[in-house]
CSV table of C-alpha atoms in Angstrom, one decimal:
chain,number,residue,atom,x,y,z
Q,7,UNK,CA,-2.2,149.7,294.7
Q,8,UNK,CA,-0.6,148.9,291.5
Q,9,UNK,CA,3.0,149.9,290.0
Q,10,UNK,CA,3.5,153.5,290.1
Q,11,UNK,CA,5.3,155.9,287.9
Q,12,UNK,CA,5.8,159.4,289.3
Q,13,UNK,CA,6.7,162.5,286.5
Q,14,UNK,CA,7.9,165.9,288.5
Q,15,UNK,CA,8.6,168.6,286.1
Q,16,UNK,CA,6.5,171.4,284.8
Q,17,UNK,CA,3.2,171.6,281.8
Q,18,UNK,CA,2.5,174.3,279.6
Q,19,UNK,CA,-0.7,174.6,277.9
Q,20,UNK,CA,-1.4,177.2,275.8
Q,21,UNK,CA,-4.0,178.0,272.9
Q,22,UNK,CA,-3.8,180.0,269.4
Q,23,UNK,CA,-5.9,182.1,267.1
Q,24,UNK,CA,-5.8,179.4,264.3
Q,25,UNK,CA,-7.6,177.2,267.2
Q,26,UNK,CA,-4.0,174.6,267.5
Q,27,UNK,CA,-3.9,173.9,271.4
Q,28,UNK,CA,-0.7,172.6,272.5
Q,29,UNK,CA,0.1,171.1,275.7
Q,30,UNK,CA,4.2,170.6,276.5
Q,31,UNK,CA,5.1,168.4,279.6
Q,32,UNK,CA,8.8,169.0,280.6
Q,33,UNK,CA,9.8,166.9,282.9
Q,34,UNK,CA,13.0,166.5,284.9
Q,35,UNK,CA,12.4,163.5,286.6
Q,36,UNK,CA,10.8,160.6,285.8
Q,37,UNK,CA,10.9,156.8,284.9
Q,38,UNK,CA,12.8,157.4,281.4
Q,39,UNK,CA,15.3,160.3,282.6
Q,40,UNK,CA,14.5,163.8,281.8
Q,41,UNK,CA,12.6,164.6,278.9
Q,42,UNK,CA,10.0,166.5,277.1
Q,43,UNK,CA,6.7,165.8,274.8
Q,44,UNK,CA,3.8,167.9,273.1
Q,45,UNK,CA,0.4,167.0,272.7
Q,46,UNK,CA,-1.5,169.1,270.2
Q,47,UNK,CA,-5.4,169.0,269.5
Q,48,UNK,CA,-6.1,170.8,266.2
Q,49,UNK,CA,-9.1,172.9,265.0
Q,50,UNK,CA,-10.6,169.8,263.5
Q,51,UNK,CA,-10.2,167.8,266.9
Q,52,UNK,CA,-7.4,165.7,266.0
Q,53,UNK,CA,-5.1,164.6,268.4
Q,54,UNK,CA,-1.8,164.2,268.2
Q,55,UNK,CA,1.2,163.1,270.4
Q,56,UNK,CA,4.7,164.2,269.5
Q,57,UNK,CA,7.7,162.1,271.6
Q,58,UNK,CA,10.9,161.7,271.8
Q,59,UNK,CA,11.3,157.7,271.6
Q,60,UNK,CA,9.0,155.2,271.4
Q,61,UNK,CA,9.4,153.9,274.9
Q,62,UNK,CA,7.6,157.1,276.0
Q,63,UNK,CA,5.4,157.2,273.0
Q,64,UNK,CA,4.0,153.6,273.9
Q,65,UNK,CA,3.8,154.9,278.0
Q,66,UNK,CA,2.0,158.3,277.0
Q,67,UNK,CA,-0.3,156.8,274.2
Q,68,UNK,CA,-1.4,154.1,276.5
Q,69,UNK,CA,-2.1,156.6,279.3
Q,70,UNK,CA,-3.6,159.2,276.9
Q,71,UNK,CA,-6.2,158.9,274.0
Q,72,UNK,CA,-4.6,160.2,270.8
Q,73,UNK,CA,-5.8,160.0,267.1
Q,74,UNK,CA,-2.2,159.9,266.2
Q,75,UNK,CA,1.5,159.7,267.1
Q,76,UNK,CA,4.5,160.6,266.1
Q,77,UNK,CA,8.8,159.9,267.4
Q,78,UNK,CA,10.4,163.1,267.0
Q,79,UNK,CA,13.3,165.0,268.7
Q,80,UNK,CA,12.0,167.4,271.2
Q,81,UNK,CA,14.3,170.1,272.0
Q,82,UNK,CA,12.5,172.0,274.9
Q,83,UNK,CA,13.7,174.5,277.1
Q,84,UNK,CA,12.3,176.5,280.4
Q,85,UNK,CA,15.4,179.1,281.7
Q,86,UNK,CA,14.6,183.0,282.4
Q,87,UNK,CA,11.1,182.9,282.2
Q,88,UNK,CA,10.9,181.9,278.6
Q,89,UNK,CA,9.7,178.4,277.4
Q,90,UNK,CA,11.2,176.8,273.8
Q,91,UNK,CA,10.6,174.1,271.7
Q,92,UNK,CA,11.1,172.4,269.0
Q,93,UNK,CA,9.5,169.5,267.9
Q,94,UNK,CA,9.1,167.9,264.5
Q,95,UNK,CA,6.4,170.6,262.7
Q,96,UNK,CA,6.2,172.4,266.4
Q,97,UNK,CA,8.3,175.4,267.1
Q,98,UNK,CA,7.3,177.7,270.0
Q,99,UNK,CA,9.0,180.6,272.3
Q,100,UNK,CA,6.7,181.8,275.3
Q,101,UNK,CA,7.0,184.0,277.8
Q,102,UNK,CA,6.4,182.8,281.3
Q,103,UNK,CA,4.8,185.9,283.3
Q,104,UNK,CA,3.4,186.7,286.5
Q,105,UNK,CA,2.3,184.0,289.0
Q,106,UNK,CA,-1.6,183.7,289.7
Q,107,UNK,CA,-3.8,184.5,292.2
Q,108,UNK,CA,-4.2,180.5,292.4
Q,109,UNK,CA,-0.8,179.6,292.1
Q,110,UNK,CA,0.0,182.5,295.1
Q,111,UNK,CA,-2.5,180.0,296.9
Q,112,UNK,CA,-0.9,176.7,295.9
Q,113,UNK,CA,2.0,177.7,297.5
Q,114,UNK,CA,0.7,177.9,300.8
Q,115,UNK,CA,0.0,174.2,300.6
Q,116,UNK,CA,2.7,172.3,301.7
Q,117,UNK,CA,4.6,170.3,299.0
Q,118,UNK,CA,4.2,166.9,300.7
Q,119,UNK,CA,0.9,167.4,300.8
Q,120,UNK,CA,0.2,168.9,297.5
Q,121,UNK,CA,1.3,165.9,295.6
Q,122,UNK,CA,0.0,163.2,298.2
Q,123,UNK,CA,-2.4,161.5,295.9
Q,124,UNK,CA,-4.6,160.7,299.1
Q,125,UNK,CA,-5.4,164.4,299.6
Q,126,UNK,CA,-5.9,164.8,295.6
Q,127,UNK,CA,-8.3,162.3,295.3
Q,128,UNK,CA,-10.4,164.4,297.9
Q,129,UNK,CA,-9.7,167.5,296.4
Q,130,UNK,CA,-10.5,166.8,293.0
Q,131,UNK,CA,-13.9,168.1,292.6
Q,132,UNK,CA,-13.1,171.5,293.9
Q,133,UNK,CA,-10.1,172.0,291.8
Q,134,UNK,CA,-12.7,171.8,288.9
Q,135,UNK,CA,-15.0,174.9,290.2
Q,136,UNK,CA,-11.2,176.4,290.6
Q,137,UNK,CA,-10.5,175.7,287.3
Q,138,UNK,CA,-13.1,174.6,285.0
Q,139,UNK,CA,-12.0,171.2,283.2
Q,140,UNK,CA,-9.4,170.7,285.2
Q,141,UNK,CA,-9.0,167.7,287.8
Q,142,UNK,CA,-6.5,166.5,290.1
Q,143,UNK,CA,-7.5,162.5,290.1
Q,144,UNK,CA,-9.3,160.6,287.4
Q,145,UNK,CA,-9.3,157.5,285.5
Q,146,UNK,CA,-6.2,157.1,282.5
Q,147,UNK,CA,-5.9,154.8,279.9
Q,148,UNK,CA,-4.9,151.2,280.4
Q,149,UNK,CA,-7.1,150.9,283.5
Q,150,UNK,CA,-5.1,153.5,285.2
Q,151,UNK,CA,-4.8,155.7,287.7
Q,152,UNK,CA,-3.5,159.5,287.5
Q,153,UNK,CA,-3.3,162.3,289.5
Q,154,UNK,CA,-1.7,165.7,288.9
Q,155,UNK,CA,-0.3,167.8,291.9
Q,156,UNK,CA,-0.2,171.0,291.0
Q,157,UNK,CA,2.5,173.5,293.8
Q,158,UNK,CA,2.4,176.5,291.5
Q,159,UNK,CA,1.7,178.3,288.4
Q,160,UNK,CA,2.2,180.9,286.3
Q,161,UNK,CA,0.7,183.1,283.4
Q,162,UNK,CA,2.3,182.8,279.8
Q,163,UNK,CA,2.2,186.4,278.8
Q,164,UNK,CA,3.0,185.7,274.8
Q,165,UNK,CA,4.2,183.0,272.2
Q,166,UNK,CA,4.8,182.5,269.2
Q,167,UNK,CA,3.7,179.2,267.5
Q,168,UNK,CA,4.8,177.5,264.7
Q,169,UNK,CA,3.3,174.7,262.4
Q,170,UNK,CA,4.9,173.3,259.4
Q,171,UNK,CA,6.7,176.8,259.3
Q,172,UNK,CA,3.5,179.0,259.1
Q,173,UNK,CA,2.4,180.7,261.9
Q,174,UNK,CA,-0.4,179.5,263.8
Q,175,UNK,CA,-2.0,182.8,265.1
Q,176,UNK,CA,-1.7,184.7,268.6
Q,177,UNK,CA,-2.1,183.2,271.8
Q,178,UNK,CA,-5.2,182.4,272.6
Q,179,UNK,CA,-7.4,180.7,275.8
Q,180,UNK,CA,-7.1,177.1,275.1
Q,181,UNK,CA,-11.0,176.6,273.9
Q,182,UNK,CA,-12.4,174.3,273.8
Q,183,UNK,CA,-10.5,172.2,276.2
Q,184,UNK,CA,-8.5,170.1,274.9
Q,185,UNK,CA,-9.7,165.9,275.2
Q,186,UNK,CA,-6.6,163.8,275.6
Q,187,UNK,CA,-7.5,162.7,279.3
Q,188,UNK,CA,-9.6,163.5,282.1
Q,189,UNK,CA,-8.2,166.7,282.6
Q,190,UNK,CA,-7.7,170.3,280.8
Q,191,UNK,CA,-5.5,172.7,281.7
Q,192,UNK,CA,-6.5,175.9,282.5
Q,193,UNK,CA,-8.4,177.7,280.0
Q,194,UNK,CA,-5.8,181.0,280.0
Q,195,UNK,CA,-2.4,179.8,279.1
Q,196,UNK,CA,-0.3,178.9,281.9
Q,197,UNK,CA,2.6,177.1,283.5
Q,198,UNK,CA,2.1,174.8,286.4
Q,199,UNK,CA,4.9,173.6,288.6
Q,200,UNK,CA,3.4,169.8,288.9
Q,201,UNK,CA,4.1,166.1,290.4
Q,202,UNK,CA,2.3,163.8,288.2
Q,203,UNK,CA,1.2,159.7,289.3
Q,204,UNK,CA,0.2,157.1,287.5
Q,205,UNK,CA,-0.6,154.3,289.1
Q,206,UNK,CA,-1.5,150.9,287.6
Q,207,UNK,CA,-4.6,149.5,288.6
Q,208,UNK,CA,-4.6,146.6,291.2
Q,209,UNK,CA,-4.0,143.0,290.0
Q,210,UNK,CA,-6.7,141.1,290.9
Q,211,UNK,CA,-6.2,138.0,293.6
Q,212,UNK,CA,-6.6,134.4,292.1
């Protein structure tokens, strides 16, 4: 196996009435320290990446498919159940509710396991008739590898979204999924608990 970069934090996906579908990845560990991003798929389609420096902008772009990107400072914040953020023309509060009937299940999956990117290679195919769109293995940019391992998740019970300063309309399913990678998120806005790996692909031998 290649080089591999492993991402444990938490992703947020949610949708609004205008059609914006924003995706936040808040991650406490990873190869460039803690940090947050947003990527936000607008009625139109376009796709857009919002990140905090351009060493993750470069990582996430090359990883992702995007129409555009921007370096902005993202502020984001999950602490008592309430997600924030603020992010160049991006500001967003949501309330985290209520775990699901499928993240009460995750948690019966042993963590080890449940990030193990053996076992989510296998399971990949069911977590799509789980959760239509979503994958836990697939092919990333850059000849890459990725797989997300998902230990828990939650309902977001309301938000309020933000774009240029006018509000983008209530919270919505995110529909239709939104086309960065492989992978949606759920279709009803959610929080997942999640050990993402990307993996470089193997260097061929001479």
């Amino acid at each position: 196996m290649g080089k591999r970069w492993i991402f444990d934090g938490h992703i947020a996906g949610l949708g609004t009435g205008s059609g914006l579908r924003a995706v936040v990845g808040l991650w406490q560990q990873s190869p460039f320290g803690s940090f947050a991003d947003v990527m936000v798929q607008h009625p139109s389609g376009h796709r857009l990446l919002l990140a905090p420096t351009r060493e993750v902008a470069s990582f996430i772009a090359a990883t992702y498919s995007f129409d555009s990107v921007q370096v902005v400072e993202v502020n984001a914040v999950f602490a008592d159940q309430r997600i924030t953020v603020d992010a160049g023309p991006l500001q967003l509060s949501a309330g985290v509710g209520r775990r699901t009937v499928l993240g009460r299940a995750l948690q019966a999956v042993p963590r080890r396991l449940a990030v193990d990117t053996v076992w989510l290679q296998a399971i990949s195919p069911v977590a799509g008739l789980l959760s239509p769109g979503a994958r836990t293995s697939g092919t990333a940019g850059s000849g890459r590898l990725e797989y997300y391992g998902v230990s828990d998740l939650h309902h977001i019970r309301s938000a309020v979204v933000r774009w240029n300063g006018v509000h983008a309309g209530e919270l919505a399913p995110i529909t239709p999924p939104v086309t960065f990678g492989f992978s949606s998120v759920p279709a009803r806005p959610s929080l997942a608990r999640v050990r993402t790996t990307v993996v470089d692909a193997p260097t061929a031998g001479p």
